[in-house]
Amino acid sequence: MKELIIGTNEAGQRLDKFLGKYMKLAPRSFLYKMLRKKNITLNGKKASGSEILSQSDHIKLFLSDETIDKFSDEITDQFSYITEKALKKTSGEGSGTRRKSSSGKTDPGRADLDIIYEDAHTIFINKPVGMLSQKAKPEDISLVEHLITYLMDSGQIRPEELRTFRPSVCNRLDRNTSGLVAAGKTLAALQDLSAMFRERSMKKYYLCLVKGHVQRNSYVEGYLVKDDKTNRVTVAREPVKGAVPVATEYRPLQQGRFIEKEGGGQPGTGNRGIREGTDVTLLEVHLITGRTHQIRAHLASVGHPLIGDYKYGDRKINDRFCREYGLTSQLLHSYRLCMPVCVGELEELSGREITASPPERFEMICRDCGVM
């Protein structure tokens, strides 16, 4: 017999969902049969599986260890292997970052996380360029794996708990977009944060450097169509089949100009002859809807593509920045999240603004262009 006590991370879900995670390989028919025969009980009573679990509930499994092991996914061993692999893998500009707490102190732990804010239920991380928010393929190492490694190292989650709940991120950024990613450390926080993003009650602001001089604030709408084969999107003015409506608001913060030095070279070494100049603008973008590549495609569609964006941008201009700075990805950074009024587990976030500084390369380019 094995007894399980429901903790904060497991509370709020149905009993049958919990059992399906704990014994991942067991057929649902087996689990319901065990419930009917009282081989699985909830708080000492027969259960149907539809009950919503509360913290401190007791589940008893009147099953042999061999049966439980047979139906259990060896998640702990698998995760240990994955995280050890993650520790050896660099992630672009993020490979040199260190884990920081909200107090500003540095913790030289195993996972390279720049933690902007953390409480008992949530954590906000400044994701570096080059790191996936979530897995795209089974073998990928993403921010989620680094997050779980950090929570295990700091004693906030036990390996056993990963059978029934995995902390995860609530919003996703493109691999080469940096900035704030919110994550829930408990099931309730994960659900509530995800609802904020889905219902747009949380306001999301980005910084980006774009081609040209943007003169005024703008609110642009359109219809976004995604081509899954090429992983590209297009923005149409009128609704078409398969399109979803998008809305983007932006305002210019500072106009500037990029002058490429003759022969390229290292930034900050002075002008050594002048090549062609490029007008640029630093924008603050309020992302109203949140679709794939929305900011990148939407700004390109109105003649202001992001600097460094080879998928939607101006290759000739991007090549100049690549020669000068080694830039190979878009200058787009999720820098500010504004929270609505929050209750329950998220009460500490109520009305709070969370901000994250752009990567060093982003700031260097903006300074050189005179926009920061």
XYZ file of C-alpha atoms in Angstrom:
372
model
C 0.000 0.000 0.000
C 1.141 3.519 -0.783
C -0.279 6.736 0.647
C -0.049 10.061 -1.163
C -0.731 13.410 0.501
C -1.855 16.203 -1.800
C 0.325 19.298 -1.613
C -0.066 22.806 -2.988
C 1.168 21.806 -6.431
C -1.383 19.017 -6.857
C -4.457 20.750 -5.387
C -7.189 21.981 -7.721
C -7.171 19.111 -10.219
C -9.471 16.130 -10.640
C -8.551 12.899 -8.914
C -8.540 10.916 -12.173
C -6.232 13.494 -13.795
C -3.871 13.236 -10.844
C -3.830 9.431 -10.984
C -3.247 9.542 -14.740
C -0.123 11.621 -14.133
C 1.113 9.573 -11.201
C 0.734 6.280 -13.080
C 1.244 7.640 -16.551
C 1.385 4.268 -18.298
C -1.760 2.853 -16.714
C -4.862 2.577 -18.942
C -7.722 4.776 -17.800
C -9.891 1.669 -17.606
C -7.504 0.210 -15.013
C -7.626 3.361 -12.875
C -11.444 3.503 -12.908
C -11.628 -0.221 -12.086
C -9.331 0.293 -9.091
C -11.531 3.196 -7.932
C -14.697 1.091 -8.240
C -13.123 -1.762 -6.271
C -11.808 0.661 -3.600
C -8.236 -0.335 -4.372
C -7.733 3.426 -4.687
C -9.466 5.593 -2.078
C -9.697 9.311 -1.324
C -9.643 10.308 2.355
C -10.555 6.734 3.279
C -13.665 6.654 1.096
C -14.671 5.298 -2.283
C -14.184 7.841 -5.068
C -15.344 8.159 -8.675
C -12.360 10.103 -10.013
C -14.252 13.341 -10.678
C -13.503 14.795 -7.240
C -11.447 18.023 -7.114
C -8.425 17.531 -4.897
C -7.656 19.856 -1.989
C -4.411 20.347 -0.121
C -3.803 17.659 2.547
C -6.196 15.156 0.916
C -5.032 11.541 1.388
C -4.983 9.067 -1.482
C -4.295 5.421 -0.699
C -3.167 2.997 -3.390
C -3.836 -0.595 -2.290
C -1.523 -1.842 -5.024
C 1.794 -3.644 -4.976
C 4.996 -1.687 -5.504
C 5.580 -3.762 -8.630
C 2.237 -2.667 -10.094
C 2.869 1.002 -9.299
C 6.377 0.819 -10.768
C 5.092 -0.917 -13.896
C 2.654 1.891 -14.632
C 4.960 4.731 -13.608
C 6.936 6.739 -16.125
C 10.483 6.903 -14.775
C 10.225 10.682 -14.865
C 12.825 11.403 -12.218
C 15.579 9.467 -13.975
C 14.608 10.927 -17.329
C 14.563 14.431 -15.964
C 17.940 14.008 -14.256
C 19.419 12.950 -17.578
C 17.829 15.879 -19.387
C 18.966 18.470 -16.872
C 22.526 17.148 -16.760
C 22.545 17.534 -20.536
C 21.185 21.065 -20.156
C 24.041 22.043 -17.852
C 26.581 21.287 -20.560
C 24.674 23.058 -23.307
C 25.232 26.734 -23.996
C 22.386 28.944 -25.114
C 23.708 31.843 -27.161
C 23.874 35.133 -25.293
C 22.361 33.473 -22.234
C 25.293 31.146 -21.595
C 27.110 33.713 -19.487
C 24.204 34.822 -17.322
C 24.004 34.010 -13.648
C 20.995 33.268 -11.505
C 19.790 36.366 -9.682
C 17.130 36.743 -7.034
C 14.682 39.620 -6.740
C 16.947 41.053 -4.046
C 19.691 41.456 -6.646
C 22.006 38.866 -5.084
C 23.714 36.373 -7.334
C 23.377 32.652 -6.759
C 25.972 30.713 -8.782
C 23.653 27.722 -9.166
C 23.491 25.254 -12.007
C 20.737 26.775 -14.105
C 21.569 30.015 -15.890
C 18.538 32.083 -14.974
C 18.209 35.847 -14.658
C 15.372 35.958 -12.127
C 13.651 39.338 -12.018
C 10.908 38.551 -9.498
C 10.026 35.515 -7.416
C 7.529 34.677 -4.689
C 6.125 31.437 -3.278
C 3.862 30.879 -6.280
C 5.351 32.654 -9.323
C 8.658 33.461 -10.941
C 9.532 35.920 -13.729
C 12.673 35.257 -15.748
C 14.575 37.430 -18.235
C 15.028 34.887 -21.040
C 18.206 35.321 -23.084
C 18.469 35.273 -26.857
C 18.999 31.729 -28.128
C 16.974 29.874 -25.491
C 13.669 28.164 -26.269
C 10.737 29.024 -23.998
C 9.388 25.462 -24.342
C 10.500 22.315 -26.109
C 9.954 22.095 -29.846
C 11.385 18.541 -30.008
C 11.751 15.886 -27.269
C 15.509 16.333 -27.119
C 15.365 20.123 -26.738
C 16.514 21.881 -23.581
C 14.264 24.859 -22.927
C 13.643 27.451 -20.242
C 11.199 25.008 -18.626
C 13.973 22.466 -17.989
C 16.241 25.171 -16.553
C 13.373 26.370 -14.355
C 12.654 22.919 -12.934
C 16.366 22.367 -12.331
C 16.486 25.614 -10.351
C 13.399 24.691 -8.301
C 14.825 21.256 -7.515
C 18.251 22.666 -6.605
C 16.664 25.220 -4.284
C 14.436 22.620 -2.624
C 11.185 24.153 -3.857
C 10.025 20.994 -5.576
C 10.818 17.330 -4.935
C 11.510 14.868 -7.755
C 8.495 12.820 -6.639
C 6.204 15.800 -7.251
C 7.200 15.889 -10.918
C 5.060 12.794 -11.423
C 1.877 14.828 -11.001
C 2.805 18.469 -11.609
C 5.451 20.239 -13.631
C 6.059 23.952 -13.137
C 5.965 25.657 -16.512
C 5.962 28.960 -18.358
C 2.757 30.862 -19.098
C 3.908 32.814 -22.159
C 6.298 32.022 -24.963
C 8.862 34.162 -26.727
C 10.590 33.269 -29.994
C 13.983 31.620 -29.505
C 15.783 34.807 -30.582
C 13.518 37.233 -28.714
C 14.709 38.113 -25.224
C 12.801 39.250 -22.187
C 10.226 38.478 -19.544
C 8.705 35.031 -19.284
C 6.239 34.336 -16.462
C 6.037 30.910 -14.840
C 3.851 29.263 -12.223
C 5.418 27.221 -9.430
C 2.013 25.880 -8.345
C -0.917 24.601 -10.371
C -3.214 27.437 -9.242
C -0.650 30.113 -10.076
C 0.050 28.539 -13.446
C -3.648 28.510 -14.291
C -4.251 32.089 -13.100
C -1.208 33.537 -14.871
C -2.094 31.709 -18.085
C -5.622 33.156 -17.877
C -4.171 36.684 -17.623
C -2.246 36.204 -20.867
C -5.198 34.525 -22.582
C -7.727 37.154 -21.503
C -5.259 40.054 -22.057
C -5.794 41.504 -18.595
C -2.005 41.702 -18.236
C -0.397 44.399 -20.413
C 2.739 43.401 -22.341
C 5.309 45.903 -23.610
C 8.334 45.316 -25.839
C 11.344 47.341 -26.948
C 12.540 47.009 -30.524
C 14.864 48.811 -32.919
C 13.353 49.255 -36.372
C 14.359 50.576 -39.771
C 13.387 54.177 -40.578
C 12.202 57.143 -38.575
C 8.805 56.529 -36.980
C 7.186 59.913 -36.468
C 4.070 59.256 -34.381
C 2.223 56.819 -32.163
C 0.235 54.214 -34.107
C -2.392 51.566 -33.556
C -2.409 49.010 -36.364
C -4.797 46.135 -37.004
C -4.809 43.341 -39.524
C -5.292 39.630 -40.107
C -2.440 37.220 -39.626
C -2.068 34.061 -41.715
C 0.502 31.414 -40.802
C 2.222 29.060 -43.232
C 3.162 26.034 -41.109
C 5.505 24.680 -43.791
C 7.739 27.752 -43.786
C 6.951 28.945 -40.237
C 6.253 32.395 -41.648
C 3.246 34.641 -41.208
C 1.777 37.335 -43.408
C -0.428 40.244 -42.432
C -3.470 41.071 -44.557
C -5.701 44.142 -44.295
C -8.893 42.198 -44.965
C -10.030 38.884 -43.410
C -9.087 35.781 -45.384
C -9.563 32.069 -44.794
C -7.557 30.824 -41.826
C -6.566 34.311 -40.677
C -6.775 35.562 -37.084
C -7.195 39.242 -36.125
C -4.158 41.001 -34.673
C -3.683 44.406 -33.061
C -0.411 46.154 -32.265
C 0.151 49.564 -30.698
C 3.495 51.344 -30.712
C 5.120 54.668 -29.944
C 8.556 56.031 -30.897
C 10.895 56.585 -27.964
C 13.904 57.992 -29.839
C 15.056 58.396 -33.430
C 18.661 57.804 -34.414
C 21.049 56.794 -37.143
C 23.463 53.928 -37.647
C 26.700 54.662 -39.517
C 28.662 51.576 -40.439
C 32.392 51.992 -40.024
C 34.569 51.230 -43.016
C 35.401 47.546 -43.070
C 33.157 46.840 -40.114
C 35.198 46.074 -37.001
C 34.587 46.074 -33.313
C 31.933 48.394 -31.822
C 33.081 51.396 -29.849
C 36.456 51.747 -31.648
C 35.656 55.094 -33.288
C 34.828 56.161 -36.849
C 37.344 54.963 -39.411
C 35.765 56.278 -42.581
C 32.031 56.258 -43.212
C 29.840 53.908 -45.179
C 26.138 54.244 -45.854
C 23.910 55.401 -42.980
C 20.619 53.880 -41.828
C 17.814 55.719 -40.026
C 16.485 53.770 -37.016
C 13.893 54.252 -34.276
C 13.620 52.719 -30.832
C 9.964 51.736 -30.329
C 7.899 50.714 -27.351
C 5.335 48.192 -28.560
C 2.169 47.313 -26.672
C 1.270 43.809 -27.779
C -2.516 43.699 -27.633
C -2.997 40.285 -29.214
C -0.231 37.721 -28.986
C 0.206 35.741 -32.191
C 3.195 33.997 -33.757
C 5.760 36.563 -34.997
C 3.096 39.269 -34.671
C 5.365 42.225 -33.869
C 7.959 41.241 -36.455
C 5.476 40.715 -39.292
C 3.195 43.616 -38.381
C 5.976 46.220 -38.267
C 7.508 44.861 -41.479
C 4.106 45.204 -43.162
C 4.041 48.949 -42.429
C 7.589 49.540 -43.658
C 9.499 49.394 -40.359
C 11.037 45.919 -40.063
C 13.091 45.036 -37.008
C 16.842 45.409 -37.204
C 18.452 41.960 -37.305
C 15.291 40.156 -38.427
C 16.334 38.043 -41.404
C 12.931 36.381 -41.729
C 10.838 39.539 -42.215
C 13.396 42.339 -42.393
C 15.776 44.120 -44.779
C 18.710 41.808 -45.538
C 20.988 44.583 -46.794
C 20.586 46.606 -43.592
C 20.785 43.512 -41.397
C 24.084 42.562 -43.043
C 25.531 45.940 -42.017
C 24.634 45.334 -38.386
C 25.972 41.783 -38.656
C 29.330 43.041 -39.939
C 29.588 45.676 -37.218
C 28.192 43.811 -34.205
C 27.870 40.141 -35.151
C 24.087 40.572 -34.898
C 22.156 37.613 -36.334
C 18.787 37.931 -34.584
C 16.061 40.539 -34.232
C 16.418 43.346 -31.686
C 13.192 42.604 -29.847
C 12.916 42.469 -26.063
C 9.914 41.898 -23.796
C 10.784 44.455 -21.129
C 7.636 45.247 -19.102
C 4.592 43.404 -17.760
C 1.823 45.335 -15.993
C -0.332 43.251 -13.686
C -4.051 43.748 -13.133
C -5.693 43.549 -9.706
C -4.961 40.038 -8.417
C -6.426 37.921 -5.640
C -5.659 34.553 -4.095
C -2.201 33.136 -4.711
C -1.317 36.023 -7.030
C -2.239 38.769 -4.572
C 1.412 39.795 -4.198
C 1.464 40.641 -7.913
C -1.591 42.924 -7.779
C -0.924 46.161 -9.681
C 2.800 45.438 -9.911
C 5.005 46.391 -12.877
C 7.838 43.966 -13.651
C 10.654 45.165 -15.914
C 13.764 43.555 -17.387
C 16.751 45.233 -19.020
C 17.618 44.353 -22.645
C 20.710 42.262 -23.436
C 24.083 44.033 -23.511
C 24.346 43.833 -27.303
C 20.900 45.403 -27.705
C 21.863 48.292 -25.411
C 25.251 48.770 -27.098
C 23.684 49.047 -30.550
C 21.065 51.495 -29.281
C 23.739 53.671 -27.663
C 25.820 53.683 -30.827
C 22.738 54.703 -32.835
C 21.933 57.482 -30.375
C 18.562 56.101 -29.237
C 19.466 55.098 -25.675
